[in-house]
CSV table of C-alpha atoms and ligand atoms in Angstrom, one decimal:
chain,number,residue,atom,x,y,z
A,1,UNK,CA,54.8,53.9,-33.7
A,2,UNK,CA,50.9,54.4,-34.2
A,3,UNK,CA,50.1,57.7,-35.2
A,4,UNK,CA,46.4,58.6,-33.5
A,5,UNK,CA,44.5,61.7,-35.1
A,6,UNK,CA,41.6,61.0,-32.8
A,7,UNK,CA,42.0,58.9,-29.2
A,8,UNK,CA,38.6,58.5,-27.6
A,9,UNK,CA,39.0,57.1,-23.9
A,10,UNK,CA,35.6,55.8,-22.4
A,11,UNK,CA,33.8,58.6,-23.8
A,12,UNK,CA,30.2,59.5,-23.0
A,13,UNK,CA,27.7,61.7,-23.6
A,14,UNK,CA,24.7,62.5,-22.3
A,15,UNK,CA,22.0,65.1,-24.2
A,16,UNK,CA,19.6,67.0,-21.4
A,17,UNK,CA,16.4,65.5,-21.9
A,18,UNK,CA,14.5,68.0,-18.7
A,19,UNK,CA,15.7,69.7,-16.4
A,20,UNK,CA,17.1,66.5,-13.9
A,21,UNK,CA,17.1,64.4,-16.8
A,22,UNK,CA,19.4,63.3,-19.0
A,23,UNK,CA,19.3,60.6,-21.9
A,24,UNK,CA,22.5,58.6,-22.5
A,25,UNK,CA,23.6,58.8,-26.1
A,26,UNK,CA,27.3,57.3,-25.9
A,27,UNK,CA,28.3,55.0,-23.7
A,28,UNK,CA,32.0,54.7,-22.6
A,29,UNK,CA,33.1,54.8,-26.2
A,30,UNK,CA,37.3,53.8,-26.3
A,31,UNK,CA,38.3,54.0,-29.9
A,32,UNK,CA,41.5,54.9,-31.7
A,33,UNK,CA,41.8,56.4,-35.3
A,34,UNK,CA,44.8,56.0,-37.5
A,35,UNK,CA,45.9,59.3,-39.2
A,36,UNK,CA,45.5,58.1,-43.0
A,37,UNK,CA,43.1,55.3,-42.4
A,38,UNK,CA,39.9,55.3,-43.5
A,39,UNK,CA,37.1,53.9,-41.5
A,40,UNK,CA,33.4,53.8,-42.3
A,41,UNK,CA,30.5,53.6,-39.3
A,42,UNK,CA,27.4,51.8,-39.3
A,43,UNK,CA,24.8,51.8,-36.8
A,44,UNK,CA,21.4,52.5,-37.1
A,45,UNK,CA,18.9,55.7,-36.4
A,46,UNK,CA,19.7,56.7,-33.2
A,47,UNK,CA,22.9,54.2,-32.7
A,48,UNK,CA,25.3,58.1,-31.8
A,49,UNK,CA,27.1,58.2,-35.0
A,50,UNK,CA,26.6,61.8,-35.3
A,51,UNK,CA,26.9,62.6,-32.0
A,52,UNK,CA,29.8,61.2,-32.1
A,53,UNK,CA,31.1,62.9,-35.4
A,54,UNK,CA,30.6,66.2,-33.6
A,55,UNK,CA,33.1,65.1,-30.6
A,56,UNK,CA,35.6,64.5,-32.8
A,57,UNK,CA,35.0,67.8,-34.8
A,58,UNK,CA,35.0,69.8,-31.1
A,59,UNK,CA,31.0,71.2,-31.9
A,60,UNK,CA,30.3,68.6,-28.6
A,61,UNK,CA,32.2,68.2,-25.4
A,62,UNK,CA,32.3,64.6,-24.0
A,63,UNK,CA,29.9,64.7,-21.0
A,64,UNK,CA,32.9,61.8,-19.9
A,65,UNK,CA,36.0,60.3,-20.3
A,66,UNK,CA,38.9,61.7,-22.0
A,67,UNK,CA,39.0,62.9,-26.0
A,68,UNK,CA,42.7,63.7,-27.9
A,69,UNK,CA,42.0,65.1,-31.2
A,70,UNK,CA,45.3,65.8,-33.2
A,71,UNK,CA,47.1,64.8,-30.0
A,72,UNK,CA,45.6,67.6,-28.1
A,73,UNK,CA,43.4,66.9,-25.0
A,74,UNK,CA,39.6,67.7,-26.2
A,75,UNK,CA,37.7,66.9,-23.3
A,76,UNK,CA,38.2,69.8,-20.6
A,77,UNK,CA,38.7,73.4,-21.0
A,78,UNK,CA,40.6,74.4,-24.4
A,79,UNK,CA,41.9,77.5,-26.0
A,80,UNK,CA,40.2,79.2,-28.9
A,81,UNK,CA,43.7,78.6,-30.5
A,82,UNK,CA,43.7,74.7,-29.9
A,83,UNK,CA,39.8,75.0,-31.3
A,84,UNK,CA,40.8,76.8,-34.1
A,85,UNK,CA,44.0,74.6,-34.9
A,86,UNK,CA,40.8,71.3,-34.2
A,87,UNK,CA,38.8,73.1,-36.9
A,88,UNK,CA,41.8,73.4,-39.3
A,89,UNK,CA,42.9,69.9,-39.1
A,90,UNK,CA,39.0,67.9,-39.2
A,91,UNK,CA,36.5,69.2,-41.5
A,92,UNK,CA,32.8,67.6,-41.7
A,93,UNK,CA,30.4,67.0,-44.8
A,94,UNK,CA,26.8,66.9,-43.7
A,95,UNK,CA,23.7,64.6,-45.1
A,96,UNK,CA,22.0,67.7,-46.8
A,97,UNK,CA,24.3,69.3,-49.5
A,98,UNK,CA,21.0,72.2,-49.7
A,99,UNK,CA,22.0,72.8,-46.1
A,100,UNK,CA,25.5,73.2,-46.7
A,101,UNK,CA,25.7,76.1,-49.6
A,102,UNK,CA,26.0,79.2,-48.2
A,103,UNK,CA,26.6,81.4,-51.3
A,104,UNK,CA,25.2,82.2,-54.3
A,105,UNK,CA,28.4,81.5,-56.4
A,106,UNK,CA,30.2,77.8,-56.6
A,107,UNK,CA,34.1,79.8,-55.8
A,108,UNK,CA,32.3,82.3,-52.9
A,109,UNK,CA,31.0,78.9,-51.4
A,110,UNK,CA,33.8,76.7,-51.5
A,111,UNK,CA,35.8,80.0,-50.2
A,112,UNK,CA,33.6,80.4,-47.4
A,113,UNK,CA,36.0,77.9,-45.4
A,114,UNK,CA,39.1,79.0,-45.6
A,115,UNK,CA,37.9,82.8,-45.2
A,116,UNK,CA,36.7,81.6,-41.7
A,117,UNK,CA,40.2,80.2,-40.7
A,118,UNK,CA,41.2,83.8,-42.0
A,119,UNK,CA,43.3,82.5,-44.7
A,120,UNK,CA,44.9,85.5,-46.8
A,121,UNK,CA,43.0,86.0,-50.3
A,122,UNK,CA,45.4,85.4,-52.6
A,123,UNK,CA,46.1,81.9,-51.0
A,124,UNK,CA,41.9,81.3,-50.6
A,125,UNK,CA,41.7,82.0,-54.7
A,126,UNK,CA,44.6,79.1,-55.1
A,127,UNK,CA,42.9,76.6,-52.7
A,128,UNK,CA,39.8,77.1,-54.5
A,129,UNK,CA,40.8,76.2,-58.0
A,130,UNK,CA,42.7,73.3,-56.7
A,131,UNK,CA,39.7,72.3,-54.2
A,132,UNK,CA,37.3,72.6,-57.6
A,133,UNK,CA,39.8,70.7,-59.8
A,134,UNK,CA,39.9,67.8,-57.2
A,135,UNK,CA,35.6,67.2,-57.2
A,136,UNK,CA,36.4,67.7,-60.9
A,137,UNK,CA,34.2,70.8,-60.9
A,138,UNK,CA,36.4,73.5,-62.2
A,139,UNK,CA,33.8,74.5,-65.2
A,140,UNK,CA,31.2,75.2,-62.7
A,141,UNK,CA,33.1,78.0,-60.7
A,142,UNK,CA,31.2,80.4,-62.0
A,143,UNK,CA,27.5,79.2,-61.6
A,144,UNK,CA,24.7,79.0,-59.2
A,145,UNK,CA,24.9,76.6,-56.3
A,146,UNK,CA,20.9,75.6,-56.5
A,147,UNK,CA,21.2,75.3,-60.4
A,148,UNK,CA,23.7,71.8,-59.8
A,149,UNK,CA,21.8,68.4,-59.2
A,150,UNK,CA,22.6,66.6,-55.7
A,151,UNK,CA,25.7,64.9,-56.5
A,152,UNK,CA,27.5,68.1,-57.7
A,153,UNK,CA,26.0,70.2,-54.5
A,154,UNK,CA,27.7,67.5,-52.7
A,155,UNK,CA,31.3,67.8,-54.4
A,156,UNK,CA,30.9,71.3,-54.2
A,157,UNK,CA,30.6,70.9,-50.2
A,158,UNK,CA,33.3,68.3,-50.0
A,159,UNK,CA,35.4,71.0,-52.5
A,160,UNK,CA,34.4,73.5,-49.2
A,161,UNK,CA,36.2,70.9,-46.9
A,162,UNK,CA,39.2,70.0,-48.9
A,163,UNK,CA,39.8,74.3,-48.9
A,164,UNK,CA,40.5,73.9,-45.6
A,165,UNK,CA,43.5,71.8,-46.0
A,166,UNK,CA,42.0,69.5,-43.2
A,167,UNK,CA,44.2,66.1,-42.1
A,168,UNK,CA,41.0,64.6,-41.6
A,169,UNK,CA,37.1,64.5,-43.4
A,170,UNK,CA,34.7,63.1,-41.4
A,171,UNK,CA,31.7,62.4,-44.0
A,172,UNK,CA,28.4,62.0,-41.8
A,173,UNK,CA,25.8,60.1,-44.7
A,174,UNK,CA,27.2,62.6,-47.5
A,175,UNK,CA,25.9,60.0,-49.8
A,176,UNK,CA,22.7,59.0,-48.7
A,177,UNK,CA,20.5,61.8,-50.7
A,178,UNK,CA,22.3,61.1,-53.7
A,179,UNK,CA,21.0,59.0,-56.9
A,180,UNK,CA,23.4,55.9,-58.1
A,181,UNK,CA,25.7,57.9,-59.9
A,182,UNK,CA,26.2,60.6,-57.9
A,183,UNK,CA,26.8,58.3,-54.8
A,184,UNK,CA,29.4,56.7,-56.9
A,185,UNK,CA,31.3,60.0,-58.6
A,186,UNK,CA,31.3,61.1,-55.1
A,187,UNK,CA,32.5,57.9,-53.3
A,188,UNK,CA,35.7,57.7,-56.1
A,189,UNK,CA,36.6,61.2,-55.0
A,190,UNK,CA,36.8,60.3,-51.8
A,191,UNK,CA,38.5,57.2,-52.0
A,192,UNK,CA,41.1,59.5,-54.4
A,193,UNK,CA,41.7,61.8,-51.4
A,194,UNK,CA,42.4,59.2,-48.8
A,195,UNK,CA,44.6,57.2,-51.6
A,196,UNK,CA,46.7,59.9,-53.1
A,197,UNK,CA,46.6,62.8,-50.7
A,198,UNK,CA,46.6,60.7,-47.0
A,199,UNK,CA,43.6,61.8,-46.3
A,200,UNK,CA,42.1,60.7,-42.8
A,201,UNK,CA,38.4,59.3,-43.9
A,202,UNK,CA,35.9,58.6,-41.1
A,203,UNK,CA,32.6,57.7,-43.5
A,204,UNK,CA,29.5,57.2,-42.0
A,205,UNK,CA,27.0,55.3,-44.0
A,206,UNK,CA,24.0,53.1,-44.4
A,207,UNK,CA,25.6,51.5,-47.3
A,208,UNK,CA,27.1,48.1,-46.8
A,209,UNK,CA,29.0,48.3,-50.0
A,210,UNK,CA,30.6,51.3,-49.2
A,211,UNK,CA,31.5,50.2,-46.0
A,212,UNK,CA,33.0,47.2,-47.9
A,213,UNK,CA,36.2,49.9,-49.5
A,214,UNK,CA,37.3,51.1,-46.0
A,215,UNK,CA,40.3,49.5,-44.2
A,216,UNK,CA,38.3,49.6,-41.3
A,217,UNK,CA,34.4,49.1,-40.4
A,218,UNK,CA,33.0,50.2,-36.8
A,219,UNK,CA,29.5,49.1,-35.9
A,220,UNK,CA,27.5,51.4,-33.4
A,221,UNK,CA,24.3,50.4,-31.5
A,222,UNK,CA,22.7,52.3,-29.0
A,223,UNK,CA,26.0,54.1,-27.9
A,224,UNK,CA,28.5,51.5,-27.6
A,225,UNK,CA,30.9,50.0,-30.3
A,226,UNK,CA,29.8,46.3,-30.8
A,227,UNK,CA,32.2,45.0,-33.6
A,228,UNK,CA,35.3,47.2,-34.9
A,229,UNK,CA,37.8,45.6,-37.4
A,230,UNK,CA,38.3,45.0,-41.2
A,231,UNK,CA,35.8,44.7,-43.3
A,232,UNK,CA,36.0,41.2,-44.0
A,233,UNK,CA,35.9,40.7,-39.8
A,234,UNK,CA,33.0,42.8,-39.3
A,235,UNK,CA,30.9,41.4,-42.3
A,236,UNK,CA,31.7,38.0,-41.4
A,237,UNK,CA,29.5,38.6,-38.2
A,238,UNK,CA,26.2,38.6,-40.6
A,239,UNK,CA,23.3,37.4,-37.5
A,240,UNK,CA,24.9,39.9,-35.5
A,241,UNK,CA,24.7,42.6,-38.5
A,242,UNK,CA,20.9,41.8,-38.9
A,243,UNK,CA,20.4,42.2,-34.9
A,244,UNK,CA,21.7,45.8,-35.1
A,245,UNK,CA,18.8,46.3,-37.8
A,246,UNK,CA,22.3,46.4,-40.3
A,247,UNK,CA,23.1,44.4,-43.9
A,248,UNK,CA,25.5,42.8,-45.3
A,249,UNK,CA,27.0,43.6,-48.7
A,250,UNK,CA,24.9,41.4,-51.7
A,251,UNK,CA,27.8,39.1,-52.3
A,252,UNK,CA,28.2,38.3,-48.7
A,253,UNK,CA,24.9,38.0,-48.2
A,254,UNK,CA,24.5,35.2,-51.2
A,255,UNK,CA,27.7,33.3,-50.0
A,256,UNK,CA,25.8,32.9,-46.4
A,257,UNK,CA,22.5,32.1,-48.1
A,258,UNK,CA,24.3,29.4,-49.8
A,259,UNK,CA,26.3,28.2,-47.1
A,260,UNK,CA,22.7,27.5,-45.5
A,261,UNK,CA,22.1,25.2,-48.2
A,262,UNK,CA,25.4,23.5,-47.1
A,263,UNK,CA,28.1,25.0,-50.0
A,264,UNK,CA,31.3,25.4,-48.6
A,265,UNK,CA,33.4,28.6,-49.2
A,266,UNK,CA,36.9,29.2,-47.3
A,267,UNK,CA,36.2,33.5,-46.4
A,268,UNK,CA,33.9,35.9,-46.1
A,269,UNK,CA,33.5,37.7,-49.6
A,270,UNK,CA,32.5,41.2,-49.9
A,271,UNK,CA,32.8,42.1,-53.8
A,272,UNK,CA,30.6,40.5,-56.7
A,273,UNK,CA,33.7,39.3,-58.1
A,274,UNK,CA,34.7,37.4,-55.2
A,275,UNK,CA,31.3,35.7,-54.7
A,276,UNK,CA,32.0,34.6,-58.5
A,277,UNK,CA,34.9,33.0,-57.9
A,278,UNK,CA,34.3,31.4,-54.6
A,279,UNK,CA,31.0,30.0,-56.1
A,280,UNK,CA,33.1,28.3,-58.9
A,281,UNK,CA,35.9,27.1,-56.5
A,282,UNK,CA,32.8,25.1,-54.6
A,283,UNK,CA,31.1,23.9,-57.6
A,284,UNK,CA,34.2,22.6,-58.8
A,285,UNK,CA,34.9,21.1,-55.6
A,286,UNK,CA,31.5,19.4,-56.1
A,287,UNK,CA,32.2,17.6,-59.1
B,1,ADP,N1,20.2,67.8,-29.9
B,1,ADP,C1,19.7,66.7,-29.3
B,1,ADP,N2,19.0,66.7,-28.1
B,1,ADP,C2,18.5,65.6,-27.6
B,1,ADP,N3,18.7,64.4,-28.1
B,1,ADP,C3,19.4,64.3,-29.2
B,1,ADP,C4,19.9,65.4,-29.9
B,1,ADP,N4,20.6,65.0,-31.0
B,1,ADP,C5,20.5,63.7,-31.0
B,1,ADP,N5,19.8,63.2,-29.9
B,1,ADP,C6,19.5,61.8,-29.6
B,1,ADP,O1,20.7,61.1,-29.5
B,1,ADP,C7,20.6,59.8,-30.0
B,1,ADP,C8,21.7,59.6,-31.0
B,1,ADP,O2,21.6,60.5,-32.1
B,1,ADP,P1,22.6,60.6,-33.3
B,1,ADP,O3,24.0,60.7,-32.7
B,1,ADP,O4,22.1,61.6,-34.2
B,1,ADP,O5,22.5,59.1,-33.9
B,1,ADP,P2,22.7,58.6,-35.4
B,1,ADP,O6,23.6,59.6,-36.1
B,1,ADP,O7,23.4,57.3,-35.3
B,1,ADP,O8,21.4,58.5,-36.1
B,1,ADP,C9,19.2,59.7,-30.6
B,1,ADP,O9,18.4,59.0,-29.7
B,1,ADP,C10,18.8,61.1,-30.8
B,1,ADP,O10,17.4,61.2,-30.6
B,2,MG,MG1,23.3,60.7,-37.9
């Protein structure tokens, strides 16, 4: 039995553009998302990854089609209980961590979403310590938000999310502002909460080799899902990838650059070590 925290059935939306205008920004989108998967987006400026983010998080209607969220129908008229109970169960992380602090302390701001589900304070002081523990930012409950670098803004706003108890984080570019190290403490905690807690990941990105970790990849342009599978499918596609105005990861990008040069390798390889050892396995097969 498949168990679907988000069922999109050819779902579209349109964004008013005048007054008889409108501009298409999905286009009859049918998707289905695991609970406890992880699955990672790539499109390019403009492709509706957001847009479509904020479907699944109820701050958009569909325009069309038919949207379960948490096995509840999301596309017509809904109670503020079921939009509540929506809010509970899928929490968002933004681009901007700056735009996401709303307090002055690191425990009022990571409080700030549970006090909005009106979670009792006792309970709010418990989620909080365990939220802070999990971004490994316990030592900083007491500082200043805008004193932390990027990549600790950032955990504290994931530490927000994971308050909430939510089945599901949907992370829209959370690591694009972010230096090397801090896209990396911030992608492990992640990939911790999906691996030991079940978390629900949907990760959008502009990184190939972040992509690369999710069990699945699905590749917007222009409003419609072109490729959706595993990682190693979706890579595999590289001409396509390039159409879309996408990458590859390195590796697989140097395995198909050598295949041009006629080396022959038996997959699609996404990680530096693979690349290593399929290069060897061909080289050996030259000699
Ligand atoms: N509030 C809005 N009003 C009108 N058009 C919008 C609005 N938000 C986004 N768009 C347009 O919708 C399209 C998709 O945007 P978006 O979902 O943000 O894409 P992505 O996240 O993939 O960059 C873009 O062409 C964008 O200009
Ligand atoms: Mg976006």
């Amino acid at each position: 039995m498949h168990d679907y925290i988000i069922e999109a059935k050819d779902v579209s939306f349109s964004y008013p553009a005048s007054e008889n205008e409108k501009v298409l920004v999905l286009d009859k989108i049918n998707i289905k998302i695991e609970r406890g998967s992880f699955v990672a987006v790539l499109g390019h400026n403009g492709s509706g990854k957001s847009t479509f983010a904020k479907i699944c998080n109820m701050i958009l209607q569909p325009t069309e089609g038919k949207m379960k969220i948490c096995g509840k129908d999301a596309s017509g008229d809904m109670t503020d209980e079921d939009i509540l109970n929506i809010r509970k169960s899928i929490a968002m992380v933004f681009q901007n961590p700056d735009n996401q602090i709303v307090a002055t302390v690191v425990e009022e701001d990571v409080a700030f979403g549970p006090e909005n589900l009106g979670v009792p304070t006792d309970e709010i002081h418990k989620r909080v310590d365990m939220a802070l523990e999990a971004v490994k930012m316990s030592e900083y409950k007491k500082h200043a938000p805008h004193q932390l670098s990027g990549g600790q803004k950032q955990r504290i706003a994931i530490a927000g999310a994971i308050a909430m108890l939510p089945e599901c984080i949907i992370f829209d570019e959370s690591t694009a502002m972010l230096d090397p190290n801090g896209r990396n403490d911030v992608m492990a905690i992640i990939e911790k909460l999906h691996r030991e807690n079940g978390l629900t990941v949907i990760f959008i990105t502009h990184y190939m080799e972040e992509a690369a970790k999710a069990d699945r990849v699905l590749v917007m342009d222009a409003g419609k899902i072109k490729l959706d599978g595993t990682p190693r499918e979706v890579f595999s596609h590289v001409n396509e990838l390039y159409e879309y105005g996408l990458d590859v990861p390195q590796s697989t990008k140097l395995i198909d650059e050598l295949e041009k040069e006629n080396m022959k390798f038996s997959k699609t390889v996404l990680f530096p070590e693979e690349a290593t050892d399929e290069i060897s396995r061909a080289l050996e097969g030259n000699k």
